């Protein structure tokens, strides 16, 4: 049996190493995972109460249209419910977008480096990814505009960008949208939206009315701490939602995830707390990077991307042996670390300092 041509050469997604995997492999009892941009504070305790109420409802199919959650979400975002589509993680909304708008012969413009699922989704549909290098770690909007052709269907803007953490400002984005041809959809992936504190960050929802061709992606996996449930969503014009609904699986968001998300949304003080702690964590991490003379990009999400100036794989293995999991593979010497709790960041920074200093010592002895 031969699989379809468009998926030949596609690598399966490589997730960060799991805690259990690392504990087993290295015989460690304590491991800190700062590799997948998860929330170190978990989720709101209200979620546990909501799950309790689901105990006797597990044999029922979930509400396929997620009416209650959509109502609450629409209220929270101050948008019309008809503008919302839910997914099994925003990963699935990315897949739905590709399935709905791409076919062989179409092109899709994205940054190089950015979130890897855009390219995978595009390729699976037999369409062509067009990659535009980042400029100082940020989307190069001028070059992305120049890469648009009559065949372009989707342009992806990851804001903040994973893995670099940089943002595109409201002004730059509005100007970009003004110059986008009508046949092109612009996806604004805002998985880390709730972490951003920079005042220049776009108020993307306010742009929806004037730009029927934008789709905003958000998720409950990051600051809401519900990654395990798999739930994310898209916000766009109702006409586009109708097209996307044609390809959505009928029960794509499970019942537990729906109830967990409703409860999590109600606890906005937890979100504010996590945002503040994250800011402190970024300051703690970047202070140490500066002390060590390591360059990093401005971090607007819940992770910091820096140049270790030694092979990333070496950093990864050294930290792993100390029970610390980070993410590499984004270029030879780059490392991405998720912001943890203060004591977790401390452990990581101490280990990193030890490695960097020992390498410098070795270099100066040569
Ligand atoms: C930029 C970005 N978009 C989307 C996702 C997918 O999130 P989820 O499918 O958990 O909602 C991630 C996860 O890391 C991400 O970093």
mmCIF file of C-alpha atoms and ligand atoms in Angstrom:
data_model
loop_
_atom_site.group_PDB
_atom_site.id
_atom_site.type_symbol
_atom_site.label_atom_id
_atom_site.label_comp_id
_atom_site.label_asym_id
_atom_site.label_seq_id
_atom_site.Cartn_x
_atom_site.Cartn_y
_atom_site.Cartn_z
ATOM 1 C CA UNK A 1 0.000 0.000 0.000
ATOM 2 C CA UNK A 2 1.434 3.367 -1.007
ATOM 3 C CA UNK A 3 0.749 6.482 1.076
ATOM 4 C CA UNK A 4 -0.116 9.700 -0.767
ATOM 5 C CA UNK A 5 2.744 11.556 -2.414
ATOM 6 C CA UNK A 6 2.235 14.806 -0.486
ATOM 7 C CA UNK A 7 3.232 13.212 2.848
ATOM 8 C CA UNK A 8 6.456 11.653 1.613
ATOM 9 C CA UNK A 9 9.401 13.302 3.380
ATOM 10 C CA UNK A 10 7.231 14.666 6.220
ATOM 11 C CA UNK A 11 8.761 13.951 9.620
ATOM 12 C CA UNK A 12 6.345 12.970 12.418
ATOM 13 C CA UNK A 13 6.083 15.731 15.063
ATOM 14 C CA UNK A 14 8.824 15.354 17.706
ATOM 15 C CA UNK A 15 7.329 16.314 21.055
ATOM 16 C CA UNK A 16 9.548 17.426 23.958
ATOM 17 C CA UNK A 17 10.676 14.486 26.121
ATOM 18 C CA UNK A 18 8.083 13.551 28.738
ATOM 19 C CA UNK A 19 8.835 13.611 32.458
ATOM 20 C CA UNK A 20 8.243 9.886 32.799
ATOM 21 C CA UNK A 21 10.500 9.058 29.855
ATOM 22 C CA UNK A 22 13.396 11.046 31.331
ATOM 23 C CA UNK A 23 12.924 9.651 34.854
ATOM 24 C CA UNK A 24 12.964 6.106 33.483
ATOM 25 C CA UNK A 25 15.913 6.589 31.137
ATOM 26 C CA UNK A 26 18.170 8.356 33.650
ATOM 27 C CA UNK A 27 16.943 6.768 36.874
ATOM 28 C CA UNK A 28 16.068 10.194 38.311
ATOM 29 C CA UNK A 29 13.261 10.786 40.789
ATOM 30 C CA UNK A 30 12.915 14.516 40.208
ATOM 31 C CA UNK A 31 12.711 16.025 36.749
ATOM 32 C CA UNK A 32 11.771 19.557 35.680
ATOM 33 C CA UNK A 33 10.222 19.920 32.241
ATOM 34 C CA UNK A 34 10.712 23.326 30.660
ATOM 35 C CA UNK A 35 10.362 22.139 27.089
ATOM 36 C CA UNK A 36 6.777 22.479 25.860
ATOM 37 C CA UNK A 37 5.625 25.914 27.028
ATOM 38 C CA UNK A 38 3.186 24.481 29.553
ATOM 39 C CA UNK A 39 1.938 26.432 32.568
ATOM 40 C CA UNK A 40 4.057 25.530 35.643
ATOM 41 C CA UNK A 41 1.170 26.555 37.925
ATOM 42 C CA UNK A 42 -1.195 23.981 36.430
ATOM 43 C CA UNK A 43 -4.782 25.139 35.970
ATOM 44 C CA UNK A 44 -7.473 26.842 38.049
ATOM 45 C CA UNK A 45 -8.765 24.658 40.917
ATOM 46 C CA UNK A 46 -12.281 25.360 39.614
ATOM 47 C CA UNK A 47 -11.523 22.896 36.830
ATOM 48 C CA UNK A 48 -11.386 20.006 39.330
ATOM 49 C CA UNK A 49 -14.864 20.830 40.643
ATOM 50 C CA UNK A 50 -16.224 21.008 37.082
ATOM 51 C CA UNK A 51 -14.751 17.600 36.273
ATOM 52 C CA UNK A 52 -16.464 16.108 39.315
ATOM 53 C CA UNK A 53 -19.853 17.077 37.839
ATOM 54 C CA UNK A 54 -19.009 15.101 34.681
ATOM 55 C CA UNK A 55 -18.679 11.780 36.563
ATOM 56 C CA UNK A 56 -22.118 10.508 35.599
ATOM 57 C CA UNK A 57 -22.091 11.864 32.062
ATOM 58 C CA UNK A 58 -19.087 10.092 30.616
ATOM 59 C CA UNK A 59 -21.157 7.629 28.542
ATOM 60 C CA UNK A 60 -22.828 10.447 26.571
ATOM 61 C CA UNK A 61 -21.331 11.948 23.437
ATOM 62 C CA UNK A 62 -20.254 15.539 24.027
ATOM 63 C CA UNK A 63 -22.261 18.467 22.683
ATOM 64 C CA UNK A 64 -20.858 18.552 19.146
ATOM 65 C CA UNK A 65 -21.554 22.266 18.802
ATOM 66 C CA UNK A 66 -20.202 23.092 22.300
ATOM 67 C CA UNK A 67 -23.059 25.535 22.784
ATOM 68 C CA UNK A 68 -22.462 26.368 26.452
ATOM 69 C CA UNK A 69 -18.722 26.918 26.009
ATOM 70 C CA UNK A 70 -19.210 29.004 22.872
ATOM 71 C CA UNK A 71 -21.692 31.212 24.732
ATOM 72 C CA UNK A 72 -19.228 31.777 27.601
ATOM 73 C CA UNK A 73 -16.318 32.303 25.246
ATOM 74 C CA UNK A 74 -18.263 34.758 23.091
ATOM 75 C CA UNK A 75 -19.124 36.702 26.239
ATOM 76 C CA UNK A 76 -15.544 36.690 27.451
ATOM 77 C CA UNK A 77 -14.115 37.794 24.095
ATOM 78 C CA UNK A 78 -17.005 40.136 23.302
ATOM 79 C CA UNK A 79 -17.548 38.590 19.886
ATOM 80 C CA UNK A 80 -20.567 37.031 18.204
ATOM 81 C CA UNK A 81 -20.807 33.263 18.832
ATOM 82 C CA UNK A 82 -21.067 32.706 15.089
ATOM 83 C CA UNK A 83 -17.460 33.821 14.814
ATOM 84 C CA UNK A 84 -16.143 30.846 16.837
ATOM 85 C CA UNK A 85 -14.903 27.386 15.898
ATOM 86 C CA UNK A 86 -13.475 24.960 18.472
ATOM 87 C CA UNK A 87 -10.766 22.386 17.923
ATOM 88 C CA UNK A 88 -9.034 19.451 19.572
ATOM 89 C CA UNK A 89 -6.273 21.891 20.457
ATOM 90 C CA UNK A 90 -5.542 24.833 18.174
ATOM 91 C CA UNK A 91 -3.468 22.221 16.321
ATOM 92 C CA UNK A 92 -6.740 20.882 14.989
ATOM 93 C CA UNK A 93 -7.955 24.331 13.957
ATOM 94 C CA UNK A 94 -4.707 24.667 11.956
ATOM 95 C CA UNK A 95 -5.497 21.346 10.306
ATOM 96 C CA UNK A 96 -9.116 22.384 9.607
ATOM 97 C CA UNK A 97 -7.880 25.625 8.001
ATOM 98 C CA UNK A 98 -5.521 23.705 5.730
ATOM 99 C CA UNK A 99 -8.189 21.187 4.790
ATOM 100 C CA UNK A 100 -10.684 23.946 4.022
ATOM 101 C CA UNK A 101 -8.550 26.368 2.041
ATOM 102 C CA UNK A 102 -5.588 24.506 0.519
ATOM 103 C CA UNK A 103 -5.222 22.087 -2.374
ATOM 104 C CA UNK A 104 -2.430 21.007 -4.724
ATOM 105 C CA UNK A 105 -1.194 24.084 -6.566
ATOM 106 C CA UNK A 106 -1.934 26.509 -3.752
ATOM 107 C CA UNK A 107 0.792 28.209 -1.720
ATOM 108 C CA UNK A 108 1.023 29.216 1.892
ATOM 109 C CA UNK A 109 3.443 31.800 3.277
ATOM 110 C CA UNK A 110 5.028 31.388 6.705
ATOM 111 C CA UNK A 111 8.085 32.507 8.632
ATOM 112 C CA UNK A 112 11.250 30.471 8.908
ATOM 113 C CA UNK A 113 11.474 29.740 12.023
ATOM 114 C CA UNK A 114 7.936 29.380 13.241
ATOM 115 C CA UNK A 115 5.519 26.808 14.668
ATOM 116 C CA UNK A 116 6.054 23.584 12.731
ATOM 117 C CA UNK A 117 2.427 22.520 12.352
ATOM 118 C CA UNK A 118 1.727 25.117 9.645
ATOM 119 C CA UNK A 119 4.189 23.520 7.248
ATOM 120 C CA UNK A 120 2.943 20.018 8.063
ATOM 121 C CA UNK A 121 -0.699 21.008 7.483
ATOM 122 C CA UNK A 122 0.155 22.695 4.191
ATOM 123 C CA UNK A 123 2.153 19.730 2.908
ATOM 124 C CA UNK A 124 -0.489 17.176 3.832
ATOM 125 C CA UNK A 125 -2.947 18.993 1.542
ATOM 126 C CA UNK A 126 -0.431 18.820 -1.297
ATOM 127 C CA UNK A 127 0.054 22.602 -1.215
ATOM 128 C CA UNK A 128 3.423 24.391 -1.191
ATOM 129 C CA UNK A 129 4.907 26.092 1.886
ATOM 130 C CA UNK A 130 6.753 29.326 1.079
ATOM 131 C CA UNK A 131 9.155 30.144 3.915
ATOM 132 C CA UNK A 132 10.307 33.680 4.586
ATOM 133 C CA UNK A 133 13.317 34.081 6.926
ATOM 134 C CA UNK A 134 12.766 35.967 10.158
ATOM 135 C CA UNK A 135 14.425 39.351 10.534
ATOM 136 C CA UNK A 136 16.087 39.651 13.940
ATOM 137 C CA UNK A 137 13.821 36.899 15.222
ATOM 138 C CA UNK A 138 10.646 38.692 14.096
ATOM 139 C CA UNK A 139 8.276 38.128 11.158
ATOM 140 C CA UNK A 140 9.537 40.099 8.160
ATOM 141 C CA UNK A 141 6.161 41.403 7.028
ATOM 142 C CA UNK A 142 7.515 43.246 3.965
ATOM 143 C CA UNK A 143 9.227 40.103 2.688
ATOM 144 C CA UNK A 144 6.110 38.055 3.470
ATOM 145 C CA UNK A 145 3.990 40.480 1.423
ATOM 146 C CA UNK A 146 6.470 40.191 -1.432
ATOM 147 C CA UNK A 147 6.173 36.371 -1.283
ATOM 148 C CA UNK A 148 2.402 36.454 -1.954
ATOM 149 C CA UNK A 149 1.343 35.315 -5.440
ATOM 150 C CA UNK A 150 -1.986 34.579 -7.164
ATOM 151 C CA UNK A 151 -1.657 31.034 -5.763
ATOM 152 C CA UNK A 152 -1.262 32.113 -2.125
ATOM 153 C CA UNK A 153 -4.199 31.087 0.057
ATOM 154 C CA UNK A 154 -2.948 31.350 3.660
ATOM 155 C CA UNK A 155 -0.327 33.519 5.375
ATOM 156 C CA UNK A 156 0.591 32.476 8.930
ATOM 157 C CA UNK A 157 1.640 35.050 11.548
ATOM 158 C CA UNK A 158 2.580 33.462 14.837
ATOM 159 C CA UNK A 159 2.288 36.230 17.422
ATOM 160 C CA UNK A 160 4.195 35.827 19.771
ATOM 161 C CA UNK A 161 6.269 33.653 17.490
ATOM 162 C CA UNK A 162 7.120 30.158 18.658
ATOM 163 C CA UNK A 163 10.055 29.541 19.124
ATOM 164 C CA UNK A 164 11.602 33.033 19.119
ATOM 165 C CA UNK A 165 9.026 34.760 21.377
ATOM 166 C CA UNK A 166 8.985 38.020 19.402
ATOM 167 C CA UNK A 167 5.843 39.987 18.505
ATOM 168 C CA UNK A 168 4.477 41.947 15.568
ATOM 169 C CA UNK A 169 2.948 45.252 16.746
ATOM 170 C CA UNK A 170 -0.629 46.444 16.193
ATOM 171 C CA UNK A 171 0.557 49.180 13.878
ATOM 172 C CA UNK A 172 2.729 46.878 11.752
ATOM 173 C CA UNK A 173 -0.030 44.277 11.551
ATOM 174 C CA UNK A 174 -2.751 46.790 10.554
ATOM 175 C CA UNK A 175 -0.514 48.189 7.847
ATOM 176 C CA UNK A 176 0.215 44.640 6.612
ATOM 177 C CA UNK A 177 -3.488 43.725 6.540
ATOM 178 C CA UNK A 178 -4.295 46.862 4.536
ATOM 179 C CA UNK A 179 -2.002 45.574 1.794
ATOM 180 C CA UNK A 180 -3.129 41.923 1.732
ATOM 181 C CA UNK A 181 -4.947 40.905 -1.456
ATOM 182 C CA UNK A 182 -8.544 39.698 -1.050
ATOM 183 C CA UNK A 183 -7.840 36.090 -2.059
ATOM 184 C CA UNK A 184 -5.474 35.571 0.909
ATOM 185 C CA UNK A 185 -6.400 34.453 4.402
ATOM 186 C CA UNK A 186 -4.203 35.724 7.259
ATOM 187 C CA UNK A 187 -3.998 33.439 10.281
ATOM 188 C CA UNK A 188 -2.905 35.160 13.493
ATOM 189 C CA UNK A 189 -1.818 32.396 15.825
ATOM 190 C CA UNK A 190 -2.095 33.871 19.314
ATOM 191 C CA UNK A 191 -1.489 30.750 21.410
ATOM 192 C CA UNK A 192 0.473 32.906 23.920
ATOM 193 C CA UNK A 193 -1.814 35.961 23.726
ATOM 194 C CA UNK A 194 -2.715 36.028 27.430
ATOM 195 C CA UNK A 195 0.952 36.210 28.479
ATOM 196 C CA UNK A 196 1.743 39.375 26.528
ATOM 197 C CA UNK A 197 2.135 42.586 28.528
ATOM 198 C CA UNK A 198 3.676 44.819 25.829
ATOM 199 C CA UNK A 199 1.261 47.691 24.990
ATOM 200 C CA UNK A 200 2.162 47.571 21.270
ATOM 201 C CA UNK A 201 0.743 44.021 20.967
ATOM 202 C CA UNK A 202 -2.236 43.880 18.571
ATOM 203 C CA UNK A 203 -5.810 44.025 19.777
ATOM 204 C CA UNK A 204 -6.578 41.557 17.012
ATOM 205 C CA UNK A 205 -10.274 41.190 17.833
ATOM 206 C CA UNK A 206 -10.772 44.879 17.069
ATOM 207 C CA UNK A 207 -9.385 44.192 13.576
ATOM 208 C CA UNK A 208 -11.987 41.518 12.757
ATOM 209 C CA UNK A 209 -14.731 43.903 11.627
ATOM 210 C CA UNK A 210 -12.575 45.551 8.985
ATOM 211 C CA UNK A 211 -10.729 42.430 7.891
ATOM 212 C CA UNK A 212 -13.073 39.570 7.001
ATOM 213 C CA UNK A 213 -10.086 37.497 5.898
ATOM 214 C CA UNK A 214 -8.312 37.123 9.253
ATOM 215 C CA UNK A 215 -8.536 34.108 11.522
ATOM 216 C CA UNK A 216 -7.316 34.415 15.128
ATOM 217 C CA UNK A 217 -6.183 31.229 16.892
ATOM 218 C CA UNK A 218 -6.126 30.893 20.669
ATOM 219 C CA UNK A 219 -5.798 27.958 23.029
ATOM 220 C CA UNK A 220 -6.579 26.663 26.507
ATOM 221 C CA UNK A 221 -3.272 24.734 26.493
ATOM 222 C CA UNK A 222 -0.967 27.532 27.583
ATOM 223 C CA UNK A 223 -1.888 30.065 30.274
ATOM 224 C CA UNK A 224 -5.156 28.227 31.067
ATOM 225 C CA UNK A 225 -3.084 25.125 31.837
ATOM 226 C CA UNK A 226 -5.338 22.615 30.057
ATOM 227 C CA UNK A 227 -2.884 21.157 27.514
ATOM 228 C CA UNK A 228 -3.869 17.608 28.386
ATOM 229 C CA UNK A 229 -7.522 18.203 27.447
ATOM 230 C CA UNK A 230 -6.730 19.361 23.912
ATOM 231 C CA UNK A 231 -8.879 22.410 23.351
ATOM 232 C CA UNK A 232 -8.290 25.545 21.295
ATOM 233 C CA UNK A 233 -10.355 27.784 19.037
ATOM 234 C CA UNK A 234 -10.499 30.069 16.031
ATOM 235 C CA UNK A 235 -12.234 33.447 15.701
ATOM 236 C CA UNK A 236 -13.148 34.747 12.253
ATOM 237 C CA UNK A 237 -15.940 35.898 9.940
ATOM 238 C CA UNK A 238 -19.094 33.720 10.135
ATOM 239 C CA UNK A 239 -18.881 32.999 6.381
ATOM 240 C CA UNK A 240 -15.476 31.386 6.880
ATOM 241 C CA UNK A 241 -16.708 29.486 9.947
ATOM 242 C CA UNK A 242 -19.462 27.971 7.773
ATOM 243 C CA UNK A 243 -16.870 26.686 5.305
ATOM 244 C CA UNK A 244 -14.641 25.316 8.074
ATOM 245 C CA UNK A 245 -17.583 23.592 9.770
ATOM 246 C CA UNK A 246 -17.951 21.407 6.655
ATOM 247 C CA UNK A 247 -14.677 19.639 7.451
ATOM 248 C CA UNK A 248 -14.779 19.658 11.268
ATOM 249 C CA UNK A 249 -15.295 16.239 12.886
ATOM 250 C CA UNK A 250 -18.715 16.161 14.602
ATOM 251 C CA UNK A 251 -17.457 15.528 18.181
ATOM 252 C CA UNK A 252 -13.963 16.962 17.896
ATOM 253 C CA UNK A 253 -13.892 18.553 21.377
ATOM 254 C CA UNK A 254 -14.588 16.104 24.187
ATOM 255 C CA UNK A 255 -17.022 16.781 27.014
ATOM 256 C CA UNK A 256 -14.432 16.968 29.785
ATOM 257 C CA UNK A 257 -12.463 19.548 27.813
ATOM 258 C CA UNK A 258 -15.580 21.660 27.277
ATOM 259 C CA UNK A 259 -16.436 21.709 30.992
ATOM 260 C CA UNK A 260 -12.814 22.295 31.989
ATOM 261 C CA UNK A 261 -12.581 25.261 29.627
ATOM 262 C CA UNK A 262 -15.812 26.813 30.953
ATOM 263 C CA UNK A 263 -14.533 26.577 34.530
ATOM 264 C CA UNK A 264 -11.087 27.870 33.586
ATOM 265 C CA UNK A 265 -12.538 30.885 31.782
ATOM 266 C CA UNK A 266 -14.449 31.887 34.898
ATOM 267 C CA UNK A 267 -11.268 32.182 36.952
ATOM 268 C CA UNK A 268 -9.570 35.191 35.408
ATOM 269 C CA UNK A 269 -7.684 36.000 38.625
ATOM 270 C CA UNK A 270 -5.678 32.781 38.071
ATOM 271 C CA UNK A 271 -4.782 34.033 34.583
ATOM 272 C CA UNK A 272 -3.678 37.424 35.912
ATOM 273 C CA UNK A 273 -1.538 35.692 38.565
ATOM 274 C CA UNK A 274 0.138 33.439 35.966
ATOM 275 C CA UNK A 275 0.830 36.381 33.663
ATOM 276 C CA UNK A 276 2.519 38.316 36.492
ATOM 277 C CA UNK A 277 4.584 35.343 37.631
ATOM 278 C CA UNK A 278 5.631 34.679 34.050
ATOM 279 C CA UNK A 279 6.860 38.281 33.654
ATOM 280 C CA UNK A 280 8.970 37.894 36.795
ATOM 281 C CA UNK A 281 10.319 34.600 35.471
ATOM 282 C CA UNK A 282 11.318 36.212 32.170
ATOM 283 C CA UNK A 283 13.177 38.951 34.069
ATOM 284 C CA UNK A 284 14.902 36.342 36.252
ATOM 285 C CA UNK A 285 16.021 34.322 33.204
ATOM 286 C CA UNK A 286 17.101 37.223 30.989
ATOM 287 C CA UNK A 287 19.095 38.828 33.832
ATOM 288 C CA UNK A 288 21.180 35.663 34.088
ATOM 289 C CA UNK A 289 21.561 35.369 30.303
ATOM 290 C CA UNK A 290 22.889 38.927 30.257
ATOM 291 C CA UNK A 291 25.277 38.140 33.084
ATOM 292 C CA UNK A 292 26.552 35.192 31.041
ATOM 293 C CA UNK A 293 26.825 37.371 27.922
ATOM 294 C CA UNK A 294 24.301 35.267 25.984
ATOM 295 C CA UNK A 295 22.012 36.899 23.418
ATOM 296 C CA UNK A 296 18.255 36.365 23.511
ATOM 297 C CA UNK A 297 15.233 37.692 21.646
ATOM 298 C CA UNK A 298 12.659 39.840 23.478
ATOM 299 C CA UNK A 299 10.439 37.237 25.144
ATOM 300 C CA UNK A 300 6.691 37.931 25.019
ATOM 301 C CA UNK A 301 5.299 34.426 25.562
ATOM 302 C CA UNK A 302 6.098 31.979 28.379
ATOM 303 C CA UNK A 303 9.475 30.956 26.975
ATOM 304 C CA UNK A 304 12.888 32.470 26.257
ATOM 305 C CA UNK A 305 14.918 31.765 23.112
ATOM 306 C CA UNK A 306 18.648 32.333 23.297
ATOM 307 C CA UNK A 307 21.941 31.567 21.624
ATOM 308 C CA UNK A 308 24.023 29.382 23.936
ATOM 309 C CA UNK A 309 27.101 29.861 21.689
ATOM 310 C CA UNK A 310 27.843 26.164 22.155
ATOM 311 C CA UNK A 311 26.040 23.305 20.394
ATOM 312 C CA UNK A 312 22.394 23.122 21.464
ATOM 313 C CA UNK A 313 22.609 19.336 21.674
ATOM 314 C CA UNK A 314 25.409 19.643 24.238
ATOM 315 C CA UNK A 315 23.295 22.015 26.334
ATOM 316 C CA UNK A 316 20.334 19.652 26.033
ATOM 317 C CA UNK A 317 22.298 16.573 27.137
ATOM 318 C CA UNK A 318 24.068 18.363 30.004
ATOM 319 C CA UNK A 319 20.799 19.697 31.417
ATOM 320 C CA UNK A 320 19.035 16.391 30.851
ATOM 321 C CA UNK A 321 21.551 14.559 33.034
ATOM 322 C CA UNK A 322 20.629 17.013 35.790
ATOM 323 C CA UNK A 323 16.932 16.279 35.296
ATOM 324 C CA UNK A 324 16.141 19.452 33.351
ATOM 325 C CA UNK A 325 14.378 19.173 29.980
ATOM 326 C CA UNK A 326 14.628 22.059 27.500
ATOM 327 C CA UNK A 327 14.050 22.339 23.751
ATOM 328 C CA UNK A 328 16.693 22.559 21.043
ATOM 329 C CA UNK A 329 16.806 21.739 17.329
ATOM 330 C CA UNK A 330 16.093 25.286 16.120
ATOM 331 C CA UNK A 331 19.524 25.901 14.623
ATOM 332 C CA UNK A 332 22.938 24.801 15.841
ATOM 333 C CA UNK A 333 23.331 26.752 19.099
ATOM 334 C CA UNK A 334 19.807 27.942 19.911
ATOM 335 C CA UNK A 335 17.903 26.866 23.002
ATOM 336 C CA UNK A 336 14.295 27.533 24.024
ATOM 337 C CA UNK A 337 13.357 27.311 27.686
ATOM 338 C CA UNK A 338 9.865 27.527 29.078
ATOM 339 C CA UNK A 339 9.502 29.905 32.024
ATOM 340 C CA UNK A 340 8.993 27.801 35.140
ATOM 341 C CA UNK A 341 8.429 28.640 38.798
ATOM 342 C CA UNK A 342 11.159 30.750 40.414
ATOM 343 C CA UNK A 343 12.923 27.764 42.001
ATOM 344 C CA UNK A 344 12.753 25.774 38.736
ATOM 345 C CA UNK A 345 14.248 28.679 36.795
ATOM 346 C CA UNK A 346 16.943 28.942 39.458
ATOM 347 C CA UNK A 347 17.933 25.302 39.092
ATOM 348 C CA UNK A 348 18.046 25.625 35.344
ATOM 349 C CA UNK A 349 20.076 28.833 35.393
ATOM 350 C CA UNK A 350 22.578 27.425 37.869
ATOM 351 C CA UNK A 351 23.127 24.375 35.687
ATOM 352 C CA UNK A 352 23.414 26.514 32.564
ATOM 353 C CA UNK A 353 25.938 28.793 34.258
ATOM 354 C CA UNK A 354 27.992 25.775 35.332
ATOM 355 C CA UNK A 355 28.097 24.490 31.757
ATOM 356 C CA UNK A 356 28.877 27.831 30.111
ATOM 357 C CA UNK A 357 31.616 28.669 32.592
ATOM 358 C CA UNK A 358 33.237 25.232 32.308
ATOM 359 C CA UNK A 359 33.198 25.501 28.495
ATOM 360 C CA UNK A 360 34.796 28.957 28.642
ATOM 361 C CA UNK A 361 37.413 27.653 31.057
ATOM 362 C CA UNK A 362 38.233 24.855 28.649
ATOM 363 C CA UNK A 363 38.415 27.272 25.722
ATOM 364 C CA UNK A 364 40.781 29.633 27.560
ATOM 365 C CA UNK A 365 43.060 26.711 28.546
ATOM 366 C CA UNK A 366 43.582 25.704 24.916
HETATM 367 C C1 LIG B 1 2.222 28.912 18.309
HETATM 368 C C2 LIG B 1 1.460 27.708 18.682
HETATM 369 N N1 LIG B 1 0.300 27.462 18.073
HETATM 370 C C3 LIG B 1 -0.436 26.398 18.383
HETATM 371 C C4 LIG B 1 -0.006 25.483 19.316
HETATM 372 C C5 LIG B 1 -0.840 24.278 19.567
HETATM 373 O O1 LIG B 1 -1.501 24.362 20.767
HETATM 374 P P1 LIG B 1 -2.675 23.406 21.148
HETATM 375 O O2 LIG B 1 -2.920 22.466 20.003
HETATM 376 O O3 LIG B 1 -2.250 22.718 22.377
HETATM 377 O O4 LIG B 1 -3.854 24.317 21.354
HETATM 378 C C6 LIG B 1 1.198 25.680 19.980
HETATM 379 C C7 LIG B 1 1.691 24.708 20.962
HETATM 380 O O5 LIG B 1 2.801 24.698 21.396
HETATM 381 C C8 LIG B 1 1.957 26.815 19.643
HETATM 382 O O6 LIG B 1 3.133 27.069 20.222
#
